[in-house]
Amino acid sequence: MTLQKRIWDLIVLAIFVFATAFATAPWFAFRALKAAAQYEDVQAIGELVDFPSVRRSLTAQLVVDAPAAKPEAPSLWRDPMSVFKKAIEPIAPPEPKVDRYLTVAGVSALTRGYAPGKAPPASARDESLKGQIRDTLRGPYPGIAYWDPNRVRISVKRPDATRKVTIFTFERKALFTWKLVHIRLPGDERQG
């Protein structure tokens, strides 16, 4: 009877380990993305991020839609200066606002809770064991905003303003493989 009990205990333990690994895999994917961005591992970031999907999600938040009704084009007879001004405006579109979010530094800042370009430099962090423990205890901690078997949303609060939250959406691609497919920015960064 003891052999059957041990086999049963091993089966229960294996089910528990599998369920725990399955449930925590997205959190480990986020931690891997954060570490890859911190150490500038471009290949690892490429494996963890679905760039076309993330670019679409950020573009929808950052690019202001054109007004529904465009103003009437200036008339040469009524406003000749506006016609001249419109003629010499640059033809090239402005630089996309999304690009600064999709750089290694931008992803690193986002995973730490900051907007790109507003995060304190990583060199300002204390790399000693005591400094790493202090940074870990101080936070911010990523939280699970939503979890289902195929999609997980991880929230990161900005350290200097806890009401500003960035949401990372990961989608399951294989049993334990998750990819970042969407980033939702705090409200003050959208449409800006």
mmCIF file of C-alpha atoms in Angstrom:
data_model
loop_
_atom_site.group_PDB
_atom_site.id
_atom_site.type_symbol
_atom_site.label_atom_id
_atom_site.label_comp_id
_atom_site.label_asym_id
_atom_site.label_seq_id
_atom_site.Cartn_x
_atom_site.Cartn_y
_atom_site.Cartn_z
ATOM 1 C CA MET A 1 0.000 0.000 0.000
ATOM 2 C CA THR A 2 2.863 2.371 0.640
ATOM 3 C CA LEU A 3 4.093 2.120 -2.960
ATOM 4 C CA GLN A 4 0.650 3.059 -4.283
ATOM 5 C CA LYS A 5 0.461 5.965 -1.809
ATOM 6 C CA ARG A 6 3.861 7.253 -2.920
ATOM 7 C CA ILE A 7 2.862 7.008 -6.575
ATOM 8 C CA TRP A 8 -0.348 8.869 -5.792
ATOM 9 C CA ASP A 9 1.628 11.537 -3.866
ATOM 10 C CA LEU A 10 4.000 11.947 -6.832
ATOM 11 C CA ILE A 11 1.069 12.338 -9.234
ATOM 12 C CA VAL A 12 -0.536 14.986 -7.001
ATOM 13 C CA LEU A 13 2.825 16.762 -6.660
ATOM 14 C CA ALA A 14 3.352 16.691 -10.449
ATOM 15 C CA ILE A 15 -0.124 18.154 -11.033
ATOM 16 C CA PHE A 16 0.558 20.889 -8.477
ATOM 17 C CA VAL A 17 3.960 21.740 -10.019
ATOM 18 C CA PHE A 18 2.465 21.811 -13.522
ATOM 19 C CA ALA A 19 -0.429 24.056 -12.445
ATOM 20 C CA THR A 20 1.920 26.409 -10.601
ATOM 21 C CA ALA A 21 4.312 26.635 -13.566
ATOM 22 C CA PHE A 22 1.420 27.203 -15.967
ATOM 23 C CA ALA A 23 -0.118 29.952 -13.810
ATOM 24 C CA THR A 24 3.149 31.795 -13.165
ATOM 25 C CA ALA A 25 4.629 31.561 -16.684
ATOM 26 C CA PRO A 26 3.337 35.025 -17.759
ATOM 27 C CA TRP A 27 4.880 36.636 -14.691
ATOM 28 C CA PHE A 28 8.214 35.004 -15.551
ATOM 29 C CA ALA A 29 7.828 36.226 -19.155
ATOM 30 C CA PHE A 30 7.395 39.779 -17.842
ATOM 31 C CA ARG A 31 10.438 39.411 -15.582
ATOM 32 C CA ALA A 32 12.445 38.064 -18.535
ATOM 33 C CA LEU A 33 11.366 41.052 -20.658
ATOM 34 C CA LYS A 34 12.354 43.461 -17.886
ATOM 35 C CA ALA A 35 15.765 41.802 -17.466
ATOM 36 C CA ALA A 36 16.371 41.648 -21.225
ATOM 37 C CA ALA A 37 15.604 45.359 -21.541
ATOM 38 C CA GLN A 38 17.778 46.217 -18.545
ATOM 39 C CA TYR A 39 20.747 44.309 -19.976
ATOM 40 C CA GLU A 40 20.028 45.442 -23.568
ATOM 41 C CA ASP A 41 19.540 41.900 -24.903
ATOM 42 C CA VAL A 42 17.916 42.723 -28.232
ATOM 43 C CA GLN A 43 17.528 39.089 -29.293
ATOM 44 C CA ALA A 44 15.669 38.166 -26.098
ATOM 45 C CA ILE A 45 13.390 41.201 -26.450
ATOM 46 C CA GLY A 46 12.658 40.153 -30.035
ATOM 47 C CA GLU A 47 11.618 36.698 -28.810
ATOM 48 C CA LEU A 48 9.388 38.078 -26.042
ATOM 49 C CA VAL A 49 7.595 40.881 -27.949
ATOM 50 C CA ASP A 50 5.239 40.685 -30.920
ATOM 51 C CA PHE A 51 6.372 44.046 -32.334
ATOM 52 C CA PRO A 52 3.669 44.478 -35.031
ATOM 53 C CA SER A 53 0.896 43.982 -32.456
ATOM 54 C CA VAL A 54 2.537 46.233 -29.868
ATOM 55 C CA ARG A 55 3.188 48.929 -32.500
ATOM 56 C CA ARG A 56 -0.490 48.858 -33.518
ATOM 57 C CA SER A 57 -1.625 49.128 -29.904
ATOM 58 C CA LEU A 58 0.674 52.070 -29.175
ATOM 59 C CA THR A 59 -0.171 53.827 -32.436
ATOM 60 C CA ALA A 60 -3.863 53.678 -31.578
ATOM 61 C CA GLN A 61 -3.123 55.394 -28.255
ATOM 62 C CA LEU A 62 -0.523 57.951 -29.346
ATOM 63 C CA VAL A 63 -1.595 59.151 -32.779
ATOM 64 C CA VAL A 64 -4.300 61.764 -32.663
ATOM 65 C CA ASP A 65 -6.967 61.020 -35.247
ATOM 66 C CA ALA A 66 -7.551 63.609 -37.917
ATOM 67 C CA PRO A 67 -10.635 65.738 -37.313
ATOM 68 C CA ALA A 68 -13.793 64.416 -38.912
ATOM 69 C CA ALA A 69 -14.402 67.572 -40.924
ATOM 70 C CA LYS A 70 -11.268 69.107 -42.409
ATOM 71 C CA PRO A 71 -11.206 72.883 -42.628
ATOM 72 C CA GLU A 72 -11.649 74.412 -46.016
ATOM 73 C CA ALA A 73 -8.410 74.827 -47.952
ATOM 74 C CA PRO A 74 -7.183 78.417 -48.018
ATOM 75 C CA SER A 75 -8.161 80.430 -51.050
ATOM 76 C CA LEU A 76 -5.596 82.362 -53.057
ATOM 77 C CA TRP A 77 -8.061 85.258 -53.385
ATOM 78 C CA ARG A 78 -9.126 85.470 -49.736
ATOM 79 C CA ASP A 79 -5.928 84.462 -47.866
ATOM 80 C CA PRO A 80 -2.828 84.392 -50.080
ATOM 81 C CA MET A 81 -0.393 84.068 -47.130
ATOM 82 C CA SER A 82 -2.047 80.841 -45.907
ATOM 83 C CA VAL A 83 -1.812 79.382 -49.401
ATOM 84 C CA PHE A 84 1.888 80.237 -49.500
ATOM 85 C CA LYS A 85 2.445 78.820 -45.989
ATOM 86 C CA LYS A 86 0.671 75.572 -46.909
ATOM 87 C CA ALA A 87 2.772 75.290 -50.080
ATOM 88 C CA ILE A 88 6.092 75.440 -48.225
ATOM 89 C CA GLU A 89 5.148 73.117 -45.317
ATOM 90 C CA PRO A 90 7.238 69.970 -45.206
ATOM 91 C CA ILE A 91 5.742 67.080 -47.114
ATOM 92 C CA ALA A 92 7.323 64.345 -44.993
ATOM 93 C CA PRO A 93 5.128 63.063 -42.160
ATOM 94 C CA PRO A 94 6.276 63.777 -38.614
ATOM 95 C CA GLU A 95 8.343 61.168 -36.811
ATOM 96 C CA PRO A 96 6.102 58.524 -35.254
ATOM 97 C CA LYS A 97 5.676 58.944 -31.518
ATOM 98 C CA VAL A 98 5.586 55.173 -31.144
ATOM 99 C CA ASP A 99 9.279 54.666 -31.962
ATOM 100 C CA ARG A 100 10.546 55.937 -28.608
ATOM 101 C CA TYR A 101 8.427 53.303 -26.833
ATOM 102 C CA LEU A 102 9.804 50.429 -28.922
ATOM 103 C CA THR A 103 13.504 51.023 -28.298
ATOM 104 C CA VAL A 104 15.439 49.023 -25.728
ATOM 105 C CA ALA A 105 15.540 52.067 -23.436
ATOM 106 C CA GLY A 106 11.807 52.651 -23.980
ATOM 107 C CA VAL A 107 10.878 49.053 -23.120
ATOM 108 C CA SER A 108 13.176 49.202 -20.085
ATOM 109 C CA ALA A 109 11.513 52.386 -18.853
ATOM 110 C CA LEU A 110 8.011 50.972 -19.405
ATOM 111 C CA THR A 111 8.767 47.750 -17.513
ATOM 112 C CA ARG A 112 10.013 49.852 -14.599
ATOM 113 C CA GLY A 113 6.818 51.930 -14.653
ATOM 114 C CA TYR A 114 8.164 55.104 -16.283
ATOM 115 C CA ALA A 115 7.514 56.839 -19.577
ATOM 116 C CA PRO A 116 10.366 56.578 -22.100
ATOM 117 C CA GLY A 117 12.964 59.249 -21.432
ATOM 118 C CA LYS A 118 11.665 59.943 -17.901
ATOM 119 C CA ALA A 119 13.127 56.965 -16.061
ATOM 120 C CA PRO A 120 16.142 57.445 -13.831
ATOM 121 C CA PRO A 121 19.230 55.955 -15.430
ATOM 122 C CA ALA A 122 19.949 52.346 -14.575
ATOM 123 C CA SER A 123 23.478 53.381 -13.584
ATOM 124 C CA ALA A 124 21.948 55.401 -10.724
ATOM 125 C CA ARG A 125 20.809 52.142 -9.151
ATOM 126 C CA ASP A 126 22.950 50.515 -6.489
ATOM 127 C CA GLU A 127 24.157 47.183 -7.946
ATOM 128 C CA SER A 128 25.434 45.813 -4.628
ATOM 129 C CA LEU A 129 23.496 43.010 -2.950
ATOM 130 C CA LYS A 130 22.229 45.413 -0.296
ATOM 131 C CA GLY A 131 21.074 47.886 -2.982
ATOM 132 C CA GLN A 132 19.319 45.166 -4.974
ATOM 133 C CA ILE A 133 17.491 43.948 -1.855
ATOM 134 C CA ARG A 134 16.451 47.531 -1.010
ATOM 135 C CA ASP A 135 15.188 48.110 -4.594
ATOM 136 C CA THR A 136 13.292 44.809 -4.507
ATOM 137 C CA LEU A 137 11.611 45.611 -1.204
ATOM 138 C CA ARG A 138 10.792 49.173 -2.275
ATOM 139 C CA GLY A 139 9.027 48.053 -5.463
ATOM 140 C CA PRO A 140 7.107 48.785 -7.590
ATOM 141 C CA TYR A 141 5.752 45.302 -7.894
ATOM 142 C CA PRO A 142 4.077 44.104 -11.060
ATOM 143 C CA GLY A 143 0.567 42.893 -10.382
ATOM 144 C CA ILE A 144 -1.797 40.622 -12.243
ATOM 145 C CA ALA A 145 -4.658 42.792 -13.513
ATOM 146 C CA TYR A 146 -6.331 39.943 -15.426
ATOM 147 C CA TRP A 147 -5.558 36.261 -15.928
ATOM 148 C CA ASP A 148 -7.058 33.578 -18.124
ATOM 149 C CA PRO A 149 -5.413 30.541 -19.717
ATOM 150 C CA ASN A 150 -4.564 32.401 -22.960
ATOM 151 C CA ARG A 151 -4.194 36.074 -22.016
ATOM 152 C CA VAL A 152 -2.709 37.858 -19.003
ATOM 153 C CA ARG A 153 -2.532 41.556 -18.174
ATOM 154 C CA ILE A 154 0.276 42.659 -15.881
ATOM 155 C CA SER A 155 0.082 46.109 -14.316
ATOM 156 C CA VAL A 156 3.074 48.218 -13.304
ATOM 157 C CA LYS A 157 2.552 51.319 -11.191
ATOM 158 C CA ARG A 158 4.799 54.312 -11.706
ATOM 159 C CA PRO A 159 7.064 54.624 -8.633
ATOM 160 C CA ASP A 160 6.584 58.396 -8.317
ATOM 161 C CA ALA A 161 2.823 58.393 -9.078
ATOM 162 C CA THR A 162 1.011 55.207 -8.078
ATOM 163 C CA ARG A 163 -2.208 56.222 -9.867
ATOM 164 C CA LYS A 164 -0.400 55.997 -13.225
ATOM 165 C CA VAL A 165 -0.434 52.362 -14.324
ATOM 166 C CA THR A 166 0.994 50.763 -17.449
ATOM 167 C CA ILE A 167 -0.681 47.503 -18.487
ATOM 168 C CA PHE A 168 1.239 44.812 -20.395
ATOM 169 C CA THR A 169 -0.883 42.177 -22.137
ATOM 170 C CA PHE A 170 0.774 38.823 -22.759
ATOM 171 C CA GLU A 171 -0.728 36.137 -24.971
ATOM 172 C CA ARG A 172 0.057 32.438 -24.755
ATOM 173 C CA LYS A 173 1.749 31.109 -27.919
ATOM 174 C CA ALA A 174 2.611 27.610 -26.639
ATOM 175 C CA LEU A 175 2.096 25.731 -23.382
ATOM 176 C CA PHE A 176 4.655 27.802 -21.427
ATOM 177 C CA THR A 177 5.540 30.458 -24.040
ATOM 178 C CA TRP A 178 4.059 33.936 -23.679
ATOM 179 C CA LYS A 179 4.568 37.039 -25.856
ATOM 180 C CA LEU A 180 3.834 40.689 -25.216
ATOM 181 C CA VAL A 181 1.075 41.767 -27.644
ATOM 182 C CA HIS A 182 -0.279 45.026 -26.190
ATOM 183 C CA ILE A 183 0.796 47.908 -23.954
ATOM 184 C CA ARG A 184 -1.811 50.241 -22.463
ATOM 185 C CA LEU A 185 -0.300 53.510 -21.337
ATOM 186 C CA PRO A 186 -1.517 55.665 -18.436
ATOM 187 C CA GLY A 187 -4.256 58.116 -19.455
ATOM 188 C CA ASP A 188 -2.022 61.209 -19.413
ATOM 189 C CA GLU A 189 0.362 59.699 -21.988
ATOM 190 C CA ARG A 190 -2.312 58.703 -24.495
ATOM 191 C CA GLN A 191 -3.179 60.959 -27.414
ATOM 192 C CA GLY A 192 -0.151 63.066 -26.696
#
